[in-house]
CSV table of C-alpha atoms in Angstrom, one decimal:
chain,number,residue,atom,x,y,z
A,27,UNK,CA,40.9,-77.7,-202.3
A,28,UNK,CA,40.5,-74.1,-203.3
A,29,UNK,CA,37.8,-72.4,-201.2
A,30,UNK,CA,33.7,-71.3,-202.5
A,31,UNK,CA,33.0,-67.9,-202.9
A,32,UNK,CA,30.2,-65.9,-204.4
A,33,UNK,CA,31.5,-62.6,-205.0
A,34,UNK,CA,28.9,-59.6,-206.0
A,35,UNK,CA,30.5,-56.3,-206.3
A,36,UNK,CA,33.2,-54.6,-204.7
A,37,UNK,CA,32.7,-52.6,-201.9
A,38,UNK,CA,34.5,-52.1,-198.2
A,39,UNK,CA,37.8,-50.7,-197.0
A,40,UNK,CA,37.9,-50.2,-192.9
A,41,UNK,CA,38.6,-53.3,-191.2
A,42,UNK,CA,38.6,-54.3,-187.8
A,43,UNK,CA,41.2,-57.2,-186.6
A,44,UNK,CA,40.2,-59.7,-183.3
A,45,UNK,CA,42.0,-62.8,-182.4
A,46,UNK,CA,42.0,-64.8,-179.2
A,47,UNK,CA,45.7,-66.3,-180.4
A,48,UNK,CA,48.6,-63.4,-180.5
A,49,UNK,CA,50.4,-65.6,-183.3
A,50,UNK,CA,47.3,-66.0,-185.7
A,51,UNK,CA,46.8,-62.3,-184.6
A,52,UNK,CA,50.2,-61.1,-185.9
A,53,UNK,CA,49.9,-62.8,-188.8
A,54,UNK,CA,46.9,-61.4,-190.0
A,55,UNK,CA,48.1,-57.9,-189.0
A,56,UNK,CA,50.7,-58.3,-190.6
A,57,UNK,CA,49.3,-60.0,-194.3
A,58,UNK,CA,45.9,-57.6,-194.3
A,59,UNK,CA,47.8,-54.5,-193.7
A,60,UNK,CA,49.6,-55.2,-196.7
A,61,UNK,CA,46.5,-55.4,-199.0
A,62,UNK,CA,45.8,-52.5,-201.5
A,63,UNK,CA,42.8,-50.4,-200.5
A,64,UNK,CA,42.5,-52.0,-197.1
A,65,UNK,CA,42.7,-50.2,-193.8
A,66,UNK,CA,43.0,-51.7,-190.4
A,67,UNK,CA,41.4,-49.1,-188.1
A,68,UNK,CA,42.0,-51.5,-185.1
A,69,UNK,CA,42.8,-54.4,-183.0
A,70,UNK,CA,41.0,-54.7,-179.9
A,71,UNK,CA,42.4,-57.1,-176.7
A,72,UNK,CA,39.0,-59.0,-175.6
A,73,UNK,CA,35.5,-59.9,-177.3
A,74,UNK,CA,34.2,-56.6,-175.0
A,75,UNK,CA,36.5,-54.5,-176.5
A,76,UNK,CA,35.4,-55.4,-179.8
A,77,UNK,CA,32.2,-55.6,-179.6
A,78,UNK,CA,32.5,-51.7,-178.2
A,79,UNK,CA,35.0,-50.9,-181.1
A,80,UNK,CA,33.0,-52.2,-183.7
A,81,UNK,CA,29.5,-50.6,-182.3
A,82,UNK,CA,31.8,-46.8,-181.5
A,83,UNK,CA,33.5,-47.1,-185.3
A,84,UNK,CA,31.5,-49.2,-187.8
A,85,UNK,CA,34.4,-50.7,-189.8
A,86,UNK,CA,32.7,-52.4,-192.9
A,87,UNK,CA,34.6,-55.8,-192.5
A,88,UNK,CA,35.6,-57.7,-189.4
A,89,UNK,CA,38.1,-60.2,-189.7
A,90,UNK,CA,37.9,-62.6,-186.6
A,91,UNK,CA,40.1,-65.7,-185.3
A,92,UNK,CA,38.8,-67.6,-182.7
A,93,UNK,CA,39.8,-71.3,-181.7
A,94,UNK,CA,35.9,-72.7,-181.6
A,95,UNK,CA,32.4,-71.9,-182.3
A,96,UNK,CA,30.2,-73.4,-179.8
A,97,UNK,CA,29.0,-71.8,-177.3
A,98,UNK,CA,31.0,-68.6,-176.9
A,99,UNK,CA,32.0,-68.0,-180.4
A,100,UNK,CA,28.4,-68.2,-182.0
A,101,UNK,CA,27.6,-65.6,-179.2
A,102,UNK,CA,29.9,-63.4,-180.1
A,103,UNK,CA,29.1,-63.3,-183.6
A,104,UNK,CA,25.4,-62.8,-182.5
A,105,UNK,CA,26.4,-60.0,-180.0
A,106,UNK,CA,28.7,-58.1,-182.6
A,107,UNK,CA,25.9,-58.3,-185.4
A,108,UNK,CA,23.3,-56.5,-182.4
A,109,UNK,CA,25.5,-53.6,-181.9
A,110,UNK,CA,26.6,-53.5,-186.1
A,111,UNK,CA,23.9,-55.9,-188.7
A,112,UNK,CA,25.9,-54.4,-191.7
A,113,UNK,CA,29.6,-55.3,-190.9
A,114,UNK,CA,30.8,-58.1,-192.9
A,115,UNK,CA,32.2,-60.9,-190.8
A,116,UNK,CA,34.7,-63.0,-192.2
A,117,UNK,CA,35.8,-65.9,-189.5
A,118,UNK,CA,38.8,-67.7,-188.9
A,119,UNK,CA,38.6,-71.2,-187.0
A,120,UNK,CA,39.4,-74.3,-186.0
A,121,UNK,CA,36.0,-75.7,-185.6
A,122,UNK,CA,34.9,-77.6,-188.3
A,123,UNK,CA,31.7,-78.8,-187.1
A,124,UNK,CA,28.9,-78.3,-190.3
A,125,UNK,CA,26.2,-78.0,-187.7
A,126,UNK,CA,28.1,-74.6,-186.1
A,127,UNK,CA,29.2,-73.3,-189.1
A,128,UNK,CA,25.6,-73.4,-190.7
A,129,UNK,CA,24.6,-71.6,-187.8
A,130,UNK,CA,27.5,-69.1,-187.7
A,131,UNK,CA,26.2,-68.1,-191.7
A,132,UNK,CA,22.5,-68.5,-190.6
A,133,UNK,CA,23.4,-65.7,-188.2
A,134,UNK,CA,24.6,-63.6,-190.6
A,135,UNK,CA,28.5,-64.1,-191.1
A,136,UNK,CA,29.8,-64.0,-195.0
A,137,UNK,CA,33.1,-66.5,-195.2
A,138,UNK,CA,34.6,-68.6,-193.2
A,139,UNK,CA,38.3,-70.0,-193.1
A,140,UNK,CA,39.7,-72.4,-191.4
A,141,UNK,CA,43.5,-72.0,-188.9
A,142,UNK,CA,45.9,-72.6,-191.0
A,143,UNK,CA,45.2,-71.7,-194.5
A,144,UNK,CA,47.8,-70.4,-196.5
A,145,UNK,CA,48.4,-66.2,-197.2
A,146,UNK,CA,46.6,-66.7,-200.5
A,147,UNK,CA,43.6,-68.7,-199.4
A,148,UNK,CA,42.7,-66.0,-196.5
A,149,UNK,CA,43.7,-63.2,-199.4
A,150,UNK,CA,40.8,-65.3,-201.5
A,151,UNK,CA,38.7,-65.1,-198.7
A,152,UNK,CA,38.9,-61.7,-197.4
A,153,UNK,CA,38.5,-60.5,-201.7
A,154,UNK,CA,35.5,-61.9,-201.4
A,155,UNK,CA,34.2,-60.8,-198.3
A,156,UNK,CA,34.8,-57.4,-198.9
A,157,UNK,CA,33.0,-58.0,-202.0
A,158,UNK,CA,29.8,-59.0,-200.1
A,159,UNK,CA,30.2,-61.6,-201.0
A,160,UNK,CA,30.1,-65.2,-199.4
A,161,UNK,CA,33.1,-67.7,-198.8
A,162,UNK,CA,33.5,-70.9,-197.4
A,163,UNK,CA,36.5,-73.3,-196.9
A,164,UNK,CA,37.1,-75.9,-199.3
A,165,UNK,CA,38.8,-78.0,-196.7
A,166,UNK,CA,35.5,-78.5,-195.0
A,167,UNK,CA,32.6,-81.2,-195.6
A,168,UNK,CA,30.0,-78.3,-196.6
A,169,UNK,CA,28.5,-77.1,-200.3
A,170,UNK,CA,27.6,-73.3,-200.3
A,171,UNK,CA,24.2,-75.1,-201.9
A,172,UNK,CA,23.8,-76.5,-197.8
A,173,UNK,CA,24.4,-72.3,-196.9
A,174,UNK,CA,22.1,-71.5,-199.1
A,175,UNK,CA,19.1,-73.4,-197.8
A,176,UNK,CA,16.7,-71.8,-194.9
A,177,UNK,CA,19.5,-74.0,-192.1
A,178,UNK,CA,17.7,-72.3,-188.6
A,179,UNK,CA,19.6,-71.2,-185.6
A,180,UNK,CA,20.8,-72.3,-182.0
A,181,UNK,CA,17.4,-71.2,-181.2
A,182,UNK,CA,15.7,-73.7,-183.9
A,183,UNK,CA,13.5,-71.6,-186.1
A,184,UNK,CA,12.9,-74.1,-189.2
A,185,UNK,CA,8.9,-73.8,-188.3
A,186,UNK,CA,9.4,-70.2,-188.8
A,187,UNK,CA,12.0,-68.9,-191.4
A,188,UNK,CA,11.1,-65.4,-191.2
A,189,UNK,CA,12.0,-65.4,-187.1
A,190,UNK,CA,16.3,-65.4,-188.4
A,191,UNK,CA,15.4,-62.8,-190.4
A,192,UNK,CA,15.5,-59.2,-188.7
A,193,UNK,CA,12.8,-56.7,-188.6
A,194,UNK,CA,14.7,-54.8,-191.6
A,195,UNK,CA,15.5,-57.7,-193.5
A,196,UNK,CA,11.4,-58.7,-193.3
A,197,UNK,CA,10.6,-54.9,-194.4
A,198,UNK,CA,12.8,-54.5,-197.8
A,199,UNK,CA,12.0,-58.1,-198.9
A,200,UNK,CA,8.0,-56.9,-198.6
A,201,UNK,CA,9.0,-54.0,-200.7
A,202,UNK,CA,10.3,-55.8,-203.3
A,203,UNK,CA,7.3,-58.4,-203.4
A,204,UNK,CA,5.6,-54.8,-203.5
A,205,UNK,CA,7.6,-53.9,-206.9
A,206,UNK,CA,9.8,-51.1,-205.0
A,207,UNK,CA,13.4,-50.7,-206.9
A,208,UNK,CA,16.6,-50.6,-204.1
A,209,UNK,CA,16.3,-46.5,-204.5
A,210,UNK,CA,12.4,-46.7,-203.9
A,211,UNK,CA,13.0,-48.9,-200.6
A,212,UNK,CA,16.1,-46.4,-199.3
A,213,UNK,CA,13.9,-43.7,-199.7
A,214,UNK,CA,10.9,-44.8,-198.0
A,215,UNK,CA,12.8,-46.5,-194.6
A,216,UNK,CA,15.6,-43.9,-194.9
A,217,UNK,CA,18.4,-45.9,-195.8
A,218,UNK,CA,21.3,-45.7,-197.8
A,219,UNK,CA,21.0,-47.3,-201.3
A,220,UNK,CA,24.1,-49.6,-200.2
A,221,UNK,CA,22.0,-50.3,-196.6
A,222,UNK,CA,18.9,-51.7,-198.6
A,223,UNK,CA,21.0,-53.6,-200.8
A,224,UNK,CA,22.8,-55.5,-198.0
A,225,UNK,CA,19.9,-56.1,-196.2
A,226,UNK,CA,18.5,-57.9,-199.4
A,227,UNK,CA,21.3,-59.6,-199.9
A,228,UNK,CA,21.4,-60.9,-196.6
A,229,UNK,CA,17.8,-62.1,-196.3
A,230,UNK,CA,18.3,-63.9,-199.2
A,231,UNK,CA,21.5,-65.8,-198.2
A,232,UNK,CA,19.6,-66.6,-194.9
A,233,UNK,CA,16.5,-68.0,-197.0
A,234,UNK,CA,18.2,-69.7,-199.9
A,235,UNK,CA,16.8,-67.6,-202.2
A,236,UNK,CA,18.8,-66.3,-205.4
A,237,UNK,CA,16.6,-64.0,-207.7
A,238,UNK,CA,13.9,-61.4,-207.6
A,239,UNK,CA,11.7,-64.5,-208.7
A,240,UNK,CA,12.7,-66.7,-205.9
A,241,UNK,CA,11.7,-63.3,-203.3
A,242,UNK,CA,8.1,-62.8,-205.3
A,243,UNK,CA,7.5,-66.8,-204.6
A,244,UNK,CA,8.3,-66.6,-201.4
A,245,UNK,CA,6.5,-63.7,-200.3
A,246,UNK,CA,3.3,-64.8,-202.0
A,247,UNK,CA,3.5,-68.2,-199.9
A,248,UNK,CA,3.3,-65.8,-197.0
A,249,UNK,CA,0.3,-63.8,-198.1
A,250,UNK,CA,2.6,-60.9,-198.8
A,251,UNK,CA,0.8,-58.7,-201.8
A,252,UNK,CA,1.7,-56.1,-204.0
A,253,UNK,CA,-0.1,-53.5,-201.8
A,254,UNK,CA,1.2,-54.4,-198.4
C-alpha cells in the first residue's frame, strides 16, 4: 500500500543522517545523497552525538533509523526536539506499535517509515517531509485521520491538550484567535515568517485541527479572546 502524506509547500535542504544499523545507514547515505537539492551535512555515531550535532548545526530535516520506539526511541525523539523544535523528523523503524507511533507524531515528528521500504517509498516520504509536510506508512494499521486527533503523550495529557503543546506553539495560536496574519505574529515574538508558520502548523497537527476556523473554535472553548 502506497504511503499517507499531506504535503504543504516545499521548503528544506540540510539534512542530518542517524542510524543505529550500519547497513540501513549506508543505504540511506547512499539513496538521500543522490536526491536533487538535498544536502547531507552529517552522520553522527551515537544518539549523543546527534543530539549535539543537530543542536551545534540546525539541519532542517533529520532522517533517523532506529530498530524500536519504546522507551529509548521516543526519548530521543523528545530530547532532539528540546535542543531543535523546528527540525523536521522523518523516522525509520521497525516498530509498528499504533500506540508508539501516535506518540512519536504527538511529540512532534512529521513521517514515519517503516525498515524495509523500497528506494521510492522512503524518496515519497522524505518529498514530503521536507515539504512540511506529514507522512505515514501505508503498511501500518493507522489513518492520518487517528494522527490528526488530540492522541496525548507517554505522559498522558488528554485532560489537558494544551500541556503537548509548547510555550510557542500556545502563543501564535492565541495570535491568530487574536486576528494577527503570520507576518503580524513574526514581528511581535521575533520570529521568522517561516518559524511562525511551523509553529502553526505544528500545533495544529498536535490538536487535530485543520483550518483558521477549527483554531478560532478552539481557542474560544478556552476563553481565549480577540484582545488577549
Amino acid at each position: 500500500m502506497e504511503g499517507l502524506a499531506i504535503m504543504p509547500a516545499p521548503s528544506p535542504q540540510r539534512i542530518a543522517l542517524f542510524g543505529d544499523q550500519p547497513i540501513m545507514l549506508a543505504g540511506l547515505n547512499a539513496l538521500v545523497g543522490a536526491v536533487p537539492g538535498a544536502t547531507i551535512i552529517g552522520v553522527p555515531s551515537t544518539m549523543f552525538d546527534a543530539v549535539e550535532f543537530i543542536r551545534s548545526q540546525s539541519p532542517e530535516v533529520a532522517i533517523i533509523s532506529i530498530g524500536t520506539l519504546r522507551p529509548a526511541g521516543l526519548a530521543f525523539v523528545r530530547r532532539i526536539l528540546g535542543v531543535a523544535p523546528l527540525i523536521l523528523i522523518l523516522l525509520v523503524c521497525d516498530d509498528r506499535d499504533a500506540s508508539a507511533i501516535k506518540a512519536a507524531f504527538q511529540l512532534g515528528i512529521a513521517g514515519y517509515l517503516l525498515n524495509g521500504a523500497s528506494n521510492d517509498r522512503l524518496l515519497q516520504a522524505l518529498k514530503a517531509v521536507r515539504a512540511g509536510g506529514l507522512y505515514l506508512d501505508g503498511g501500518l494499521a493507522l489513518s492520518m485521520r487517528e494522527l490528526r486527533r488530540p492522541i496525548g503523550s507517554l505522559e498522558s495529557r488528554l485532560d489537558n491538550p494544551d500541556d503537548a503543546l509548547s510555550e510557542r506553539e500556545i502563543q501564535v495560536l492565541r495570535l491568530v484567535v487574536s486576528n494577527n496574519s503570520n507576518k503580524s505574529i513574526a514581528h511581535q515574538t521575533g520570529l521568522s515568517v517561516r518559524s511562525v508558520e511551523t509553529y502553526r502548523f505544528r500545533a495544529c497537527r498536535k490538536l487535530g485541527l485543520s483550518s483558521r476556523g477549527d483554531i478560532m473554535r478552539y481557542g474560544s472553548d478556552r476563553g481565549w479572546t480577540l484582545f488577549d
